[in-house]
Amino acid sequence: AQRVTQPEKLLSVFKGAPVELKCNYSYSGSPELFWYVQYSRQRLQLLLRHISRESIKGFTADLNKGETSFHLKKPFAQEEDSAMYYCARAYNQGGKLIFGQGTELSVKP
Amino acid sequence: NAGVMQNPRHLVRRRGQEARLRCSPMKGHSHVYWYRQLPEEGLKFMVYLQKENIIDESGMPKERFSAEFPKEGPSILRIQQVVRGDSAAYFCASSPSTPSTQYFGPGTRLTVL
């Protein structure tokens, strides 16, 4: 089955603490994985994709094929990082995205 | 370059009525995707269209739902005879090609009374 799992519905940390948002995917072939973010009252936007291996706003994500995971990490959380984060996987050569349920990150001052 | 546009942003319908949701992709994008987000759930893929063609409709309910992306004009997601369970946020995304990053619109919130 095509599945992306984000086990945490809500993650609350203090400013300056490390953050890890978990994402697991069902194994099938060579996955193409993304993290999307939705800030309050804004549209969903791409945060990063594993192919580009970029670090955006201090976030990184490493694909672990052995654990079928693509966890999102940031060493020092900022209040402006508070948002909904969605992990997604592309299927059918990128035509279709399967999303996880989303994790709400709350960074407290 | 304006982003993906969706209208209306909010739509209220009574049971049995029709709902039409519009999506204008970003300039130069010929690929459009529709997703639905039910309350407390993640986004679920519905359909993927290229100009005048449906490429993948594996996520579309078999009845009452249809989508089109004509040569001219926006993509339309049409829901006939709406029921309360259709209440959700409907998001449209577009891309210039595939595989490629999908850019999302602000969504249309459909409420069925």
PDB file of N, CA and C in Angstrom, chain B residues 18-108:
ATOM      1  N   GLU B  18     -24.983  21.390  -6.592  1.00  0.00           N
ATOM      2  CA  GLU B  18     -23.710  21.136  -7.270  1.00  0.00           C
ATOM      3  C   GLU B  18     -22.664  22.130  -6.773  1.00  0.00           C
ATOM      4  N   ALA B  19     -21.429  21.668  -6.693  1.00  0.00           N
ATOM      5  CA  ALA B  19     -20.314  22.557  -6.332  1.00  0.00           C
ATOM      6  C   ALA B  19     -19.312  22.560  -7.484  1.00  0.00           C
ATOM      7  N   ARG B  20     -18.882  23.770  -7.855  1.00  0.00           N
ATOM      8  CA  ARG B  20     -17.849  23.916  -8.887  1.00  0.00           C
ATOM      9  C   ARG B  20     -16.671  24.678  -8.311  1.00  0.00           C
ATOM     10  N   LEU B  21     -15.513  24.048  -8.329  1.00  0.00           N
ATOM     11  CA  LEU B  21     -14.308  24.647  -7.781  1.00  0.00           C
ATOM     12  C   LEU B  21     -13.349  24.908  -8.940  1.00  0.00           C
ATOM     13  N   ARG B  22     -12.756  26.108  -8.939  1.00  0.00           N
ATOM     14  CA  ARG B  22     -11.900  26.499 -10.054  1.00  0.00           C
ATOM     15  C   ARG B  22     -10.452  26.636  -9.613  1.00  0.00           C
ATOM     16  N   CYS B  23      -9.577  26.298 -10.530  1.00  0.00           N
ATOM     17  CA  CYS B  23      -8.143  26.391 -10.264  1.00  0.00           C
ATOM     18  C   CYS B  23      -7.434  26.938 -11.486  1.00  0.00           C
ATOM     19  N   SER B  24      -6.741  28.059 -11.322  1.00  0.00           N
ATOM     20  CA  SER B  24      -5.910  28.606 -12.394  1.00  0.00           C
ATOM     21  C   SER B  24      -4.464  28.327 -12.048  1.00  0.00           C
ATOM     22  N   PRO B  25      -3.770  27.524 -12.847  1.00  0.00           N
ATOM     23  CA  PRO B  25      -2.383  27.188 -12.527  1.00  0.00           C
ATOM     24  C   PRO B  25      -1.465  28.383 -12.724  1.00  0.00           C
ATOM     25  N   MET B  26      -0.253  28.237 -12.247  1.00  0.00           N
ATOM     26  CA  MET B  26       0.754  29.268 -12.469  1.00  0.00           C
ATOM     27  C   MET B  26       1.023  29.376 -13.963  1.00  0.00           C
ATOM     28  N   LYS B  27       1.444  30.538 -14.394  1.00  0.00           N
ATOM     29  CA  LYS B  27       1.735  30.772 -15.800  1.00  0.00           C
ATOM     30  C   LYS B  27       2.819  29.808 -16.259  1.00  0.00           C
ATOM     31  N   GLY B  28       2.581  29.161 -17.389  1.00  0.00           N
ATOM     32  CA  GLY B  28       3.565  28.226 -17.925  1.00  0.00           C
ATOM     33  C   GLY B  28       3.419  26.807 -17.403  1.00  0.00           C
ATOM     34  N   HIS B  29       2.491  26.596 -16.460  1.00  0.00           N
ATOM     35  CA  HIS B  29       2.272  25.255 -15.916  1.00  0.00           C
ATOM     36  C   HIS B  29       1.122  24.590 -16.651  1.00  0.00           C
ATOM     37  N   SER B  30       1.368  23.363 -17.123  1.00  0.00           N
ATOM     38  CA  SER B  30       0.325  22.656 -17.852  1.00  0.00           C
ATOM     39  C   SER B  30      -0.157  21.411 -17.112  1.00  0.00           C
ATOM     40  N   HIS B  31       0.352  21.209 -15.896  1.00  0.00           N
ATOM     41  CA  HIS B  31      -0.033  20.036 -15.105  1.00  0.00           C
ATOM     42  C   HIS B  31      -0.774  20.531 -13.866  1.00  0.00           C
ATOM     43  N   VAL B  32      -1.937  19.944 -13.613  1.00  0.00           N
ATOM     44  CA  VAL B  32      -2.766  20.353 -12.474  1.00  0.00           C
ATOM     45  C   VAL B  32      -3.141  19.123 -11.647  1.00  0.00           C
ATOM     46  N   TYR B  33      -3.136  19.305 -10.343  1.00  0.00           N
ATOM     47  CA  TYR B  33      -3.446  18.220  -9.406  1.00  0.00           C
ATOM     48  C   TYR B  33      -4.495  18.722  -8.416  1.00  0.00           C
ATOM     49  N   TRP B  34      -5.426  17.857  -8.076  1.00  0.00           N
ATOM     50  CA  TRP B  34      -6.421  18.200  -7.045  1.00  0.00           C
ATOM     51  C   TRP B  34      -6.250  17.268  -5.850  1.00  0.00           C
ATOM     52  N   TYR B  35      -6.336  17.871  -4.658  1.00  0.00           N
ATOM     53  CA  TYR B  35      -6.243  17.122  -3.407  1.00  0.00           C
ATOM     54  C   TYR B  35      -7.405  17.536  -2.510  1.00  0.00           C
ATOM     55  N   ARG B  36      -7.804  16.618  -1.645  1.00  0.00           N
ATOM     56  CA  ARG B  36      -8.873  16.920  -0.687  1.00  0.00           C
ATOM     57  C   ARG B  36      -8.327  16.700   0.723  1.00  0.00           C
ATOM     58  N   GLN B  37      -8.693  17.588   1.640  1.00  0.00           N
ATOM     59  CA  GLN B  37      -8.294  17.451   3.031  1.00  0.00           C
ATOM     60  C   GLN B  37      -9.538  17.458   3.881  1.00  0.00           C
ATOM     61  N   LEU B  38      -9.864  16.284   4.420  1.00  0.00           N
ATOM     62  CA  LEU B  38     -10.978  16.193   5.354  1.00  0.00           C
ATOM     63  C   LEU B  38     -10.508  16.670   6.719  1.00  0.00           C
ATOM     64  N   PRO B  39     -11.429  17.077   7.588  1.00  0.00           N
ATOM     65  CA  PRO B  39     -11.036  17.559   8.912  1.00  0.00           C
ATOM     66  C   PRO B  39     -10.148  16.556   9.647  1.00  0.00           C
ATOM     67  N   GLU B  40      -9.093  17.052  10.246  1.00  0.00           N
ATOM     68  CA  GLU B  40      -8.170  16.232  11.056  1.00  0.00           C
ATOM     69  C   GLU B  40      -7.396  15.201  10.228  1.00  0.00           C
ATOM     70  N   GLU B  41      -7.361  15.366   8.911  1.00  0.00           N
ATOM     71  CA  GLU B  41      -6.620  14.418   8.085  1.00  0.00           C
ATOM     72  C   GLU B  41      -5.633  15.143   7.188  1.00  0.00           C
ATOM     73  N   GLY B  42      -4.723  14.386   6.592  1.00  0.00           N
ATOM     74  CA  GLY B  42      -3.788  14.958   5.634  1.00  0.00           C
ATOM     75  C   GLY B  42      -4.431  15.107   4.270  1.00  0.00           C
ATOM     76  N   LEU B  43      -3.672  15.662   3.338  1.00  0.00           N
ATOM     77  CA  LEU B  43      -4.181  15.841   1.980  1.00  0.00           C
ATOM     78  C   LEU B  43      -4.215  14.494   1.258  1.00  0.00           C
ATOM     79  N   LYS B  44      -5.310  14.264   0.545  1.00  0.00           N
ATOM     80  CA  LYS B  44      -5.464  13.021  -0.210  1.00  0.00           C
ATOM     81  C   LYS B  44      -5.568  13.351  -1.700  1.00  0.00           C
ATOM     82  N   PHE B  45      -4.738  12.706  -2.496  1.00  0.00           N
ATOM     83  CA  PHE B  45      -4.733  12.910  -3.934  1.00  0.00           C
ATOM     84  C   PHE B  45      -6.076  12.509  -4.536  1.00  0.00           C
ATOM     85  N   MET B  46      -6.550  13.342  -5.474  1.00  0.00           N
ATOM     86  CA  MET B  46      -7.786  13.002  -6.169  1.00  0.00           C
ATOM     87  C   MET B  46      -7.521  12.729  -7.656  1.00  0.00           C
ATOM     88  N   VAL B  47      -6.954  13.727  -8.342  1.00  0.00           N
ATOM     89  CA  VAL B  47      -6.829  13.602  -9.797  1.00  0.00           C
ATOM     90  C   VAL B  47      -5.677  14.459 -10.295  1.00  0.00           C
ATOM     91  N   TYR B  48      -5.092  13.985 -11.413  1.00  0.00           N
ATOM     92  CA  TYR B  48      -3.977  14.697 -12.050  1.00  0.00           C
ATOM     93  C   TYR B  48      -4.357  14.894 -13.517  1.00  0.00           C
ATOM     94  N   LEU B  49      -4.289  16.139 -13.981  1.00  0.00           N
ATOM     95  CA  LEU B  49      -4.679  16.448 -15.355  1.00  0.00           C
ATOM     96  C   LEU B  49      -3.584  17.236 -16.063  1.00  0.00           C
ATOM     97  N   GLN B  50      -3.483  16.988 -17.329  1.00  0.00           N
ATOM     98  CA  GLN B  50      -2.744  17.860 -18.228  1.00  0.00           C
ATOM     99  C   GLN B  50      -3.792  18.484 -19.134  1.00  0.00           C
ATOM    100  N   LYS B  51      -3.373  19.494 -19.877  1.00  0.00           N
ATOM    101  CA  LYS B  51      -4.345  20.177 -20.735  1.00  0.00           C
ATOM    102  C   LYS B  51      -5.194  19.171 -21.530  1.00  0.00           C
ATOM    103  N   GLU B  52      -6.486  19.226 -21.282  1.00  0.00           N
ATOM    104  CA  GLU B  52      -7.500  18.426 -21.990  1.00  0.00           C
ATOM    105  C   GLU B  52      -7.420  16.927 -21.717  1.00  0.00           C
ATOM    106  N   ASN B  53      -6.526  16.492 -20.850  1.00  0.00           N
ATOM    107  CA  ASN B  53      -6.411  15.057 -20.573  1.00  0.00           C
ATOM    108  C   ASN B  53      -6.402  14.769 -19.073  1.00  0.00           C
ATOM    109  N   ILE B  54      -7.072  13.690 -18.688  1.00  0.00           N
ATOM    110  CA  ILE B  54      -6.966  13.176 -17.326  1.00  0.00           C
ATOM    111  C   ILE B  54      -5.882  12.114 -17.335  1.00  0.00           C
ATOM    112  N   ILE B  55      -4.831  12.335 -16.537  1.00  0.00           N
ATOM    113  CA  ILE B  55      -3.702  11.416 -16.522  1.00  0.00           C
ATOM    114  C   ILE B  55      -3.873  10.333 -15.466  1.00  0.00           C
ATOM    115  N   ASP B  56      -4.354  10.725 -14.290  1.00  0.00           N
ATOM    116  CA  ASP B  56      -4.502   9.788 -13.170  1.00  0.00           C
ATOM    117  C   ASP B  56      -5.689  10.234 -12.344  1.00  0.00           C
ATOM    118  N   GLU B  57      -6.727   9.436 -12.295  1.00  0.00           N
ATOM    119  CA  GLU B  57      -7.891   9.782 -11.470  1.00  0.00           C
ATOM    120  C   GLU B  57      -8.133   8.716 -10.414  1.00  0.00           C
ATOM    121  N   SER B  58      -7.057   8.088  -9.977  1.00  0.00           N
ATOM    122  CA  SER B  58      -7.173   6.974  -9.042  1.00  0.00           C
ATOM    123  C   SER B  58      -7.734   7.384  -7.679  1.00  0.00           C
ATOM    124  N   GLY B  59      -7.661   8.669  -7.341  1.00  0.00           N
ATOM    125  CA  GLY B  59      -8.178   9.103  -6.049  1.00  0.00           C
ATOM    126  C   GLY B  59      -9.566   9.714  -6.109  1.00  0.00           C
ATOM    127  N   MET B  60     -10.151   9.736  -7.255  1.00  0.00           N
ATOM    128  CA  MET B  60     -11.481  10.342  -7.406  1.00  0.00           C
ATOM    129  C   MET B  60     -12.565   9.350  -7.022  1.00  0.00           C
ATOM    130  N   PRO B  61     -13.536   9.779  -6.217  1.00  0.00           N
ATOM    131  CA  PRO B  61     -14.700   8.916  -5.991  1.00  0.00           C
ATOM    132  C   PRO B  61     -15.359   8.597  -7.340  1.00  0.00           C
ATOM    133  N   LYS B  62     -15.898   7.400  -7.428  1.00  0.00           N
ATOM    134  CA  LYS B  62     -16.420   6.932  -8.719  1.00  0.00           C
ATOM    135  C   LYS B  62     -17.673   7.676  -9.155  1.00  0.00           C
ATOM    136  N   GLU B  63     -18.420   8.165  -8.192  1.00  0.00           N
ATOM    137  CA  GLU B  63     -19.675   8.835  -8.531  1.00  0.00           C
ATOM    138  C   GLU B  63     -19.643  10.285  -8.068  1.00  0.00           C
ATOM    139  N   ARG B  64     -20.354  11.112  -8.769  1.00  0.00           N
ATOM    140  CA  ARG B  64     -20.637  12.523  -8.448  1.00  0.00           C
ATOM    141  C   ARG B  64     -19.454  13.462  -8.662  1.00  0.00           C
ATOM    142  N   PHE B  65     -18.253  12.978  -8.744  1.00  0.00           N
ATOM    143  CA  PHE B  65     -17.066  13.833  -8.896  1.00  0.00           C
ATOM    144  C   PHE B  65     -16.535  13.759 -10.325  1.00  0.00           C
ATOM    145  N   SER B  66     -16.163  14.913 -10.854  1.00  0.00           N
ATOM    146  CA  SER B  66     -15.520  14.944 -12.158  1.00  0.00           C
ATOM    147  C   SER B  66     -14.566  16.128 -12.202  1.00  0.00           C
ATOM    148  N   ALA B  67     -13.599  16.039 -13.097  1.00  0.00           N
ATOM    149  CA  ALA B  67     -12.616  17.115 -13.227  1.00  0.00           C
ATOM    150  C   ALA B  67     -12.284  17.306 -14.689  1.00  0.00           C
ATOM    151  N   GLU B  68     -11.949  18.546 -15.016  1.00  0.00           N
ATOM    152  CA  GLU B  68     -11.531  18.844 -16.388  1.00  0.00           C
ATOM    153  C   GLU B  68     -10.492  19.953 -16.363  1.00  0.00           C
ATOM    154  N   PHE B  69      -9.712  20.020 -17.422  1.00  0.00           N
ATOM    155  CA  PHE B  69      -8.714  21.075 -17.586  1.00  0.00           C
ATOM    156  C   PHE B  69      -8.711  21.402 -19.073  1.00  0.00           C
ATOM    157  N   PRO B  70      -9.602  22.299 -19.474  1.00  0.00           N
ATOM    158  CA  PRO B  70      -9.761  22.585 -20.900  1.00  0.00           C
ATOM    159  C   PRO B  70      -8.555  23.328 -21.480  1.00  0.00           C
ATOM    160  N   LYS B  71      -8.536  23.374 -22.801  1.00  0.00           N
ATOM    161  CA  LYS B  71      -7.440  24.049 -23.490  1.00  0.00           C
ATOM    162  C   LYS B  71      -7.332  25.511 -23.057  1.00  0.00           C
ATOM    163  N   GLU B  72      -8.460  26.143 -22.900  1.00  0.00           N
ATOM    164  CA  GLU B  72      -8.494  27.525 -22.417  1.00  0.00           C
ATOM    165  C   GLU B  72      -9.249  27.569 -21.098  1.00  0.00           C
ATOM    166  N   GLY B  73      -8.749  28.349 -20.174  1.00  0.00           N
ATOM    167  CA  GLY B  73      -9.479  28.527 -18.919  1.00  0.00           C
ATOM    168  C   GLY B  73      -8.970  27.644 -17.804  1.00  0.00           C
ATOM    169  N   PRO B  74      -9.585  27.801 -16.635  1.00  0.00           N
ATOM    170  CA  PRO B  74      -9.090  27.102 -15.450  1.00  0.00           C
ATOM    171  C   PRO B  74      -9.492  25.631 -15.438  1.00  0.00           C
ATOM    172  N   SER B  75      -8.884  24.906 -14.536  1.00  0.00           N
ATOM    173  CA  SER B  75      -9.320  23.546 -14.263  1.00  0.00           C
ATOM    174  C   SER B  75     -10.548  23.627 -13.358  1.00  0.00           C
ATOM    175  N   ILE B  76     -11.483  22.723 -13.554  1.00  0.00           N
ATOM    176  CA  ILE B  76     -12.715  22.701 -12.762  1.00  0.00           C
ATOM    177  C   ILE B  76     -12.849  21.341 -12.086  1.00  0.00           C
ATOM    178  N   LEU B  77     -13.115  21.384 -10.787  1.00  0.00           N
ATOM    179  CA  LEU B  77     -13.510  20.168 -10.056  1.00  0.00           C
ATOM    180  C   LEU B  77     -14.993  20.323  -9.762  1.00  0.00           C
ATOM    181  N   ARG B  78     -15.766  19.361 -10.219  1.00  0.00           N
ATOM    182  CA  ARG B  78     -17.220  19.457 -10.117  1.00  0.00           C
ATOM    183  C   ARG B  78     -17.740  18.338  -9.215  1.00  0.00           C
ATOM    184  N   ILE B  79     -18.551  18.718  -8.257  1.00  0.00           N
ATOM    185  CA  ILE B  79     -19.168  17.727  -7.368  1.00  0.00           C
ATOM    186  C   ILE B  79     -20.681  17.864  -7.499  1.00  0.00           C
ATOM    187  N   GLN B  80     -21.294  16.831  -7.985  1.00  0.00           N
ATOM    188  CA  GLN B  80     -22.756  16.860  -8.147  1.00  0.00           C
ATOM    189  C   GLN B  80     -23.434  16.294  -6.910  1.00  0.00           C
ATOM    190  N   GLN B  81     -24.628  16.789  -6.646  1.00  0.00           N
ATOM    191  CA  GLN B  81     -25.466  16.275  -5.547  1.00  0.00           C
ATOM    192  C   GLN B  81     -24.644  16.128  -4.263  1.00  0.00           C
ATOM    193  N   VAL B  82     -24.115  17.237  -3.801  1.00  0.00           N
ATOM    194  CA  VAL B  82     -23.209  17.189  -2.653  1.00  0.00           C
ATOM    195  C   VAL B  82     -23.907  16.609  -1.423  1.00  0.00           C
ATOM    196  N   VAL B  83     -23.073  15.941  -0.602  1.00  0.00           N
ATOM    197  CA  VAL B  83     -23.534  15.400   0.692  1.00  0.00           C
ATOM    198  C   VAL B  83     -22.636  15.989   1.766  1.00  0.00           C
ATOM    199  N   ARG B  84     -23.058  15.826   3.027  1.00  0.00           N
ATOM    200  CA  ARG B  84     -22.312  16.441   4.127  1.00  0.00           C
ATOM    201  C   ARG B  84     -20.859  15.948   4.162  1.00  0.00           C
ATOM    202  N   GLY B  85     -20.656  14.693   3.782  1.00  0.00           N
ATOM    203  CA  GLY B  85     -19.308  14.130   3.799  1.00  0.00           C
ATOM    204  C   GLY B  85     -18.352  14.764   2.797  1.00  0.00           C
ATOM    205  N   ASP B  86     -18.887  15.576   1.880  1.00  0.00           N
ATOM    206  CA  ASP B  86     -18.028  16.271   0.918  1.00  0.00           C
ATOM    207  C   ASP B  86     -17.415  17.533   1.521  1.00  0.00           C
ATOM    208  N   SER B  87     -17.873  17.924   2.697  1.00  0.00           N
ATOM    209  CA  SER B  87     -17.326  19.111   3.358  1.00  0.00           C
ATOM    210  C   SER B  87     -15.839  18.884   3.624  1.00  0.00           C
ATOM    211  N   ALA B  88     -15.020  19.748   3.091  1.00  0.00           N
ATOM    212  CA  ALA B  88     -13.571  19.566   3.182  1.00  0.00           C
ATOM    213  C   ALA B  88     -12.893  20.786   2.576  1.00  0.00           C
ATOM    214  N   ALA B  89     -11.563  20.795   2.692  1.00  0.00           N
ATOM    215  CA  ALA B  89     -10.771  21.784   1.953  1.00  0.00           C
ATOM    216  C   ALA B  89     -10.234  21.098   0.700  1.00  0.00           C
ATOM    217  N   TYR B  90     -10.401  21.749  -0.434  1.00  0.00           N
ATOM    218  CA  TYR B  90      -9.952  21.197  -1.706  1.00  0.00           C
ATOM    219  C   TYR B  90      -8.806  22.059  -2.207  1.00  0.00           C
ATOM    220  N   PHE B  91      -7.663  21.422  -2.403  1.00  0.00           N
ATOM    221  CA  PHE B  91      -6.468  22.130  -2.844  1.00  0.00           C
ATOM    222  C   PHE B  91      -6.107  21.737  -4.264  1.00  0.00           C
ATOM    223  N   CYS B  92      -5.660  22.723  -4.979  1.00  0.00           N
ATOM    224  CA  CYS B  92      -5.170  22.519  -6.330  1.00  0.00           C
ATOM    225  C   CYS B  92      -3.672  22.827  -6.326  1.00  0.00           C
ATOM    226  N   ALA B  93      -2.918  22.097  -7.125  1.00  0.00           N
ATOM    227  CA  ALA B  93      -1.493  22.369  -7.297  1.00  0.00           C
ATOM    228  C   ALA B  93      -1.179  22.336  -8.786  1.00  0.00           C
ATOM    229  N   SER B  94      -0.104  22.985  -9.163  1.00  0.00           N
ATOM    230  CA  SER B  94       0.315  22.922 -10.567  1.00  0.00           C
ATOM    231  C   SER B  94       1.824  22.755 -10.654  1.00  0.00           C
ATOM    232  N   SER B  95       2.270  22.269 -11.799  1.00  0.00           N
ATOM    233  CA  SER B  95       3.701  22.127 -12.050  1.00  0.00           C
ATOM    234  C   SER B  95       3.953  22.323 -13.539  1.00  0.00           C
ATOM    235  N   PRO B  96       5.176  22.717 -13.898  1.00  0.00           N
ATOM    236  CA  PRO B  96       5.475  22.928 -15.313  1.00  0.00           C
ATOM    237  C   PRO B  96       5.663  21.631 -16.080  1.00  0.00           C
ATOM    238  N   SER B  97       6.016  20.582 -15.355  1.00  0.00           N
ATOM    239  CA  SER B  97       6.243  19.284 -15.980  1.00  0.00           C
ATOM    240  C   SER B  97       6.158  18.258 -14.862  1.00  0.00           C
ATOM    241  N   THR B  98       6.486  17.016 -15.175  1.00  0.00           N
ATOM    242  CA  THR B  98       6.547  15.999 -14.131  1.00  0.00           C
ATOM    243  C   THR B  98       7.678  15.045 -14.453  1.00  0.00           C
ATOM    244  N   PRO B  99       8.473  14.612 -13.489  1.00  0.00           N
ATOM    245  CA  PRO B  99       8.366  15.012 -12.092  1.00  0.00           C
ATOM    246  C   PRO B  99       8.893  16.420 -11.850  1.00  0.00           C
ATOM    247  N   SER B 100       8.209  17.147 -10.999  1.00  0.00           N
ATOM    248  CA  SER B 100       8.596  18.518 -10.699  1.00  0.00           C
ATOM    249  C   SER B 100       7.893  18.945  -9.424  1.00  0.00           C
ATOM    250  N   THR B 101       8.405  19.956  -8.817  1.00  0.00           N
ATOM    251  CA  THR B 101       7.771  20.493  -7.613  1.00  0.00           C
ATOM    252  C   THR B 101       6.350  20.947  -7.930  1.00  0.00           C
ATOM    253  N   GLN B 102       5.418  20.629  -7.045  1.00  0.00           N
ATOM    254  CA  GLN B 102       4.039  21.073  -7.188  1.00  0.00           C
ATOM    255  C   GLN B 102       3.843  22.315  -6.327  1.00  0.00           C
ATOM    256  N   TYR B 103       3.232  23.328  -6.905  1.00  0.00           N
ATOM    257  CA  TYR B 103       2.947  24.591  -6.220  1.00  0.00           C
ATOM    258  C   TYR B 103       1.449  24.637  -5.910  1.00  0.00           C
ATOM    259  N   PHE B 104       1.143  24.923  -4.655  1.00  0.00           N
ATOM    260  CA  PHE B 104      -0.234  24.804  -4.205  1.00  0.00           C
ATOM    261  C   PHE B 104      -0.967  26.137  -4.174  1.00  0.00           C
ATOM    262  N   GLY B 105      -2.273  26.050  -4.413  1.00  0.00           N
ATOM    263  CA  GLY B 105      -3.148  27.185  -4.236  1.00  0.00           C
ATOM    264  C   GLY B 105      -3.597  27.292  -2.787  1.00  0.00           C
ATOM    265  N   PRO B 106      -4.377  28.347  -2.471  1.00  0.00           N
ATOM    266  CA  PRO B 106      -4.805  28.559  -1.084  1.00  0.00           C
ATOM    267  C   PRO B 106      -5.933  27.641  -0.638  1.00  0.00           C
ATOM    268  N   GLY B 107      -6.553  26.945  -1.576  1.00  0.00           N
ATOM    269  CA  GLY B 107      -7.617  26.021  -1.228  1.00  0.00           C
ATOM    270  C   GLY B 107      -9.001  26.628  -1.296  1.00  0.00           C
ATOM    271  N   THR B 108      -9.986  25.771  -1.470  1.00  0.00           N
ATOM    272  CA  THR B 108     -11.403  26.147  -1.374  1.00  0.00           C
ATOM    273  C   THR B 108     -12.011  25.333  -0.258  1.00  0.00           C
TER     274      THR B 108
END
